[in-house]
Short mmCIF file of C-alpha atoms in Angstrom, two decimals:
data_model
loop_
_atom_site.label_atom_id
_atom_site.label_comp_id
_atom_site.label_asym_id
_atom_site.label_seq_id
_atom_site.Cartn_x
_atom_site.Cartn_y
_atom_site.Cartn_z
CA UNK I 1 88.82 125.72 107.39
CA UNK I 2 85.72 127.71 106.55
CA UNK I 3 85.12 126.80 102.91
CA UNK I 4 82.34 124.53 101.70
CA UNK I 5 82.87 120.89 100.90
CA UNK I 6 86.56 120.02 100.66
CA UNK I 7 88.03 116.78 99.32
CA UNK I 8 91.73 116.25 100.00
CA UNK I 9 93.67 113.32 98.57
CA UNK I 10 97.14 111.94 99.28
CA UNK I 11 98.92 109.96 96.58
CA UNK I 12 102.35 108.59 95.78
CA UNK I 13 104.37 105.41 95.65
CA UNK I 14 104.36 102.81 98.44
CA UNK I 15 106.45 104.09 101.34
CA UNK I 16 106.03 107.79 100.53
CA UNK I 17 104.15 108.52 103.76
CA UNK I 18 100.50 108.70 102.64
CA UNK I 19 99.04 107.03 105.73
CA UNK I 20 101.18 109.15 108.04
CA UNK I 21 100.06 112.41 106.45
CA UNK I 22 96.42 111.32 106.29
CA UNK I 23 96.51 110.61 110.02
CA UNK I 24 98.34 113.83 110.90
CA UNK I 25 95.88 115.95 108.93
CA UNK I 26 92.85 114.14 110.34
CA UNK I 27 94.12 114.53 113.91
CA UNK I 28 94.89 118.22 113.39
CA UNK I 29 91.47 118.97 111.89
CA UNK I 30 89.48 116.87 114.35
CA UNK I 31 89.61 119.71 116.89
CA UNK I 32 88.03 122.17 114.44
CA UNK I 33 84.33 122.62 113.73
CA UNK I 34 84.18 120.05 110.91
CA UNK I 35 85.38 116.56 111.73
CA UNK I 36 87.03 114.96 108.69
CA UNK I 37 85.92 111.65 107.24
CA UNK I 38 88.93 109.52 106.24
CA UNK I 39 88.52 107.08 103.36
CA UNK I 40 91.12 104.46 102.49
CA UNK I 41 91.07 102.91 99.05
CA UNK I 42 91.26 100.20 97.83
CA UNK I 43 89.46 97.80 100.14
CA UNK I 44 87.47 100.23 102.28
CA UNK I 45 84.19 98.33 101.97
CA UNK I 46 83.10 94.70 102.04
CA UNK I 47 82.87 94.83 98.26
CA UNK I 48 86.32 96.39 98.10
CA UNK I 49 87.78 93.68 100.28
CA UNK I 50 86.31 91.09 97.93
CA UNK I 51 87.86 92.90 94.95
CA UNK I 52 91.23 93.05 96.72
CA UNK I 53 91.07 89.34 97.52
CA UNK I 54 90.18 88.55 93.91
CA UNK I 55 93.03 90.60 92.48
CA UNK I 56 95.67 89.49 94.99
CA UNK I 57 94.73 85.85 95.50
CA UNK I 58 92.84 85.13 92.30
CA UNK I 59 91.38 84.26 90.05
CA UNK I 60 92.47 87.76 88.98
CA UNK I 61 91.55 89.26 85.58
CA UNK I 62 94.44 88.89 83.18
CA UNK I 63 94.17 92.38 81.68
CA UNK I 64 95.17 95.66 83.34
CA UNK I 65 92.01 97.29 82.01
CA UNK I 66 89.77 94.70 83.69
CA UNK I 67 91.62 95.03 87.00
CA UNK I 68 91.39 98.81 86.78
CA UNK I 69 87.63 98.68 86.21
CA UNK I 70 87.21 96.53 89.32
CA UNK I 71 89.20 99.05 91.37
CA UNK I 72 87.16 101.97 90.01
CA UNK I 73 84.00 100.09 90.98
CA UNK I 74 85.44 99.64 94.48
CA UNK I 75 86.07 103.41 94.73
CA UNK I 76 82.57 104.28 93.50
CA UNK I 77 81.07 101.96 96.12
CA UNK I 78 83.26 103.44 98.85
CA UNK I 79 82.56 107.11 98.13
CA UNK I 80 78.86 106.89 97.22
CA UNK I 81 77.74 107.14 100.85
CA UNK I 82 80.01 110.11 101.63
CA UNK I 83 79.10 112.56 98.86
CA UNK I 84 77.50 114.91 101.39
CA UNK I 85 80.42 115.06 103.83
CA UNK I 86 81.89 118.50 104.41
CA UNK I 87 85.50 117.34 104.65
CA UNK I 88 86.87 114.16 103.12
CA UNK I 89 90.47 112.97 103.31
CA UNK I 90 91.26 110.28 100.75
CA UNK I 91 94.19 107.92 100.76
CA UNK I 92 94.66 107.26 97.04
CA UNK I 93 92.26 107.75 94.13
CA UNK I 94 91.88 105.55 91.03
CA UNK I 95 92.17 108.55 88.73
CA UNK I 96 95.85 108.92 89.64
CA UNK I 97 96.72 105.36 90.64
CA UNK I 98 95.42 103.97 87.35
CA UNK I 99 97.87 106.12 85.40
CA UNK I 100 100.87 106.09 87.73
CA UNK I 101 100.87 102.51 88.99
CA UNK I 102 99.91 101.00 85.66
CA UNK I 103 103.26 101.88 84.08
CA UNK I 104 104.90 98.76 85.50
CA UNK I 105 102.25 96.40 84.12
CA UNK I 106 103.29 94.33 81.06
CA UNK I 107 100.11 95.30 79.17
CA UNK I 108 100.28 99.02 80.05
CA UNK I 109 98.51 101.09 77.39
CA UNK I 110 98.65 104.79 78.25
CA UNK I 111 96.03 105.83 75.69
CA UNK I 112 93.57 103.17 76.90
CA UNK I 113 94.02 104.15 80.55
CA UNK I 114 93.65 107.88 79.86
CA UNK I 115 90.52 106.99 77.93
CA UNK I 116 89.25 105.11 80.98
CA UNK I 117 89.95 108.08 83.24
CA UNK I 118 88.25 110.50 80.82
CA UNK I 119 85.17 108.28 80.70
CA UNK I 120 84.84 107.74 84.44
CA UNK I 121 86.14 110.74 86.36
CA UNK I 122 82.92 112.77 86.02
CA UNK I 123 80.97 109.93 87.64
CA UNK I 124 83.02 109.56 90.83
CA UNK I 125 84.08 111.89 93.61
CA UNK I 126 87.01 114.08 92.51
CA UNK I 127 89.44 115.75 94.93
CA UNK I 128 89.76 119.53 95.21
CA UNK I 129 93.45 119.14 95.96
CA UNK I 130 95.72 116.11 95.69
CA UNK I 131 99.09 116.02 97.39
CA UNK I 132 101.54 113.70 95.67
CA UNK I 133 104.18 112.92 98.28
CA UNK I 134 107.44 112.60 96.40
CA UNK I 135 110.24 110.44 97.75
CA UNK I 136 113.01 108.65 95.82
CA UNK I 137 112.37 104.94 95.35
CA UNK I 138 115.44 104.01 97.43
CA UNK I 139 114.01 105.94 100.39
CA UNK I 140 110.64 104.25 99.99
CA UNK I 141 112.25 100.80 99.85
CA UNK I 142 114.26 101.52 102.99
CA UNK I 143 111.11 102.60 104.81
CA UNK I 144 109.31 99.45 103.72
CA UNK I 145 112.30 97.34 104.75
CA UNK I 146 112.12 98.76 108.27
CA UNK I 147 108.35 98.41 108.37
CA UNK I 148 108.35 94.74 107.39
CA UNK I 149 111.71 93.74 108.82
CA UNK I 150 110.26 91.29 111.32
CA UNK I 151 107.64 89.83 108.99
CA UNK I 152 109.36 89.23 105.69
CA UNK I 153 112.66 89.72 103.95
CA UNK I 154 113.02 90.43 100.25
CA UNK I 155 115.76 88.79 98.20
CA UNK I 156 118.37 91.30 96.91
CA UNK I 157 117.38 90.77 93.28
CA UNK I 158 113.70 91.18 94.05
CA UNK I 159 114.39 94.31 96.07
CA UNK I 160 116.28 95.89 93.17
CA UNK I 161 113.42 95.09 90.80
CA UNK I 162 110.92 96.53 93.28
CA UNK I 163 112.97 99.73 93.58
CA UNK I 164 113.10 100.08 89.80
CA UNK I 165 109.32 99.65 89.59
CA UNK I 166 108.77 102.25 92.30
CA UNK I 167 111.01 104.73 90.50
CA UNK I 168 109.03 104.29 87.29
CA UNK I 169 105.81 104.86 89.24
CA UNK I 170 107.36 107.91 90.90
CA UNK I 171 108.14 109.48 87.53
CA UNK I 172 104.59 108.78 86.39
CA UNK I 173 103.19 110.44 89.52
CA UNK I 174 105.34 113.51 88.91
CA UNK I 175 103.96 113.80 85.37
CA UNK I 176 100.39 114.03 86.71
CA UNK I 177 100.89 117.68 87.62
CA UNK I 178 100.92 118.47 83.89
CA UNK I 179 97.47 116.93 83.42
CA UNK I 180 95.51 117.56 86.61
CA UNK I 181 95.40 121.15 87.96
CA UNK I 182 94.47 119.97 91.46
CA UNK I 183 97.70 117.98 91.85
CA UNK I 184 100.42 119.47 94.07
CA UNK I 185 103.84 117.83 94.36
CA UNK I 186 105.29 118.00 97.86
CA UNK I 187 108.55 116.55 99.15
CA UNK I 188 107.98 113.64 101.49
CA UNK I 189 111.54 112.92 102.64
CA UNK I 190 111.70 115.30 105.59
CA UNK I 191 110.34 115.07 109.10
CA UNK I 192 106.65 114.05 108.93
CA UNK I 193 105.61 117.03 111.07
CA UNK I 194 107.39 119.43 108.71
CA UNK I 195 105.68 117.80 105.73
CA UNK I 196 102.35 118.11 107.55
CA UNK I 197 102.87 121.82 108.17
CA UNK I 198 103.60 122.34 104.48
CA UNK I 199 100.45 120.39 103.61
CA UNK I 200 98.41 122.61 105.93
CA UNK I 201 99.88 125.77 104.44
CA UNK I 202 99.20 124.73 100.85
CA UNK I 203 95.73 123.44 101.72
CA UNK I 204 94.75 126.72 103.40
CA UNK I 205 96.00 128.62 100.35
CA UNK I 206 93.96 126.44 98.01
CA UNK I 207 90.80 126.79 100.13
CA UNK I 208 91.26 130.56 100.36
CA UNK I 209 91.41 130.77 96.56
CA UNK I 210 88.25 128.68 96.28
CA UNK I 211 86.42 130.99 98.69
CA UNK I 212 87.07 134.12 96.65
#
């Protein structure tokens, strides 16, 4: 990579392979001239961990808008110190997660959340390219089942509900490509190394266009 500052983001539903692809890209690029800085959100700072604890363990804000604002604040705190980095790899971004993951919330208001994104996106770090790793919800659930098999088991009814929620989020993620020109949908079902090679190819193409 020989372009200027590059911000790459990986997004998608739980179990789509974000962490795997972040690690593969970081390892592949670490041998090149610019070492990537990997940022994981939410919870990547002490403040972010406090926000995560508040939302997960309470007392959590009752409204989706209030929870979203806390998570945006967490992201702003995380990225503020890395604005000057040449190469950033982000695992998730509130601009996309707010819209895609909010669809399963009982008080989801699409207009309000798009208004939030419109108001805030100019004030936080924005990716140059975002790869949404697309996998069917049933595949994601199976991956999570294997990952957590020894630690917890989900009741059949709860697992079906979780799969339905993931599928709704997946559809919302796929719609992002209509709104955000930097979003690229990439299949995440195949071998992780094959997915990584496709990520590298598309990333090099995007950087080459930027350098013209």
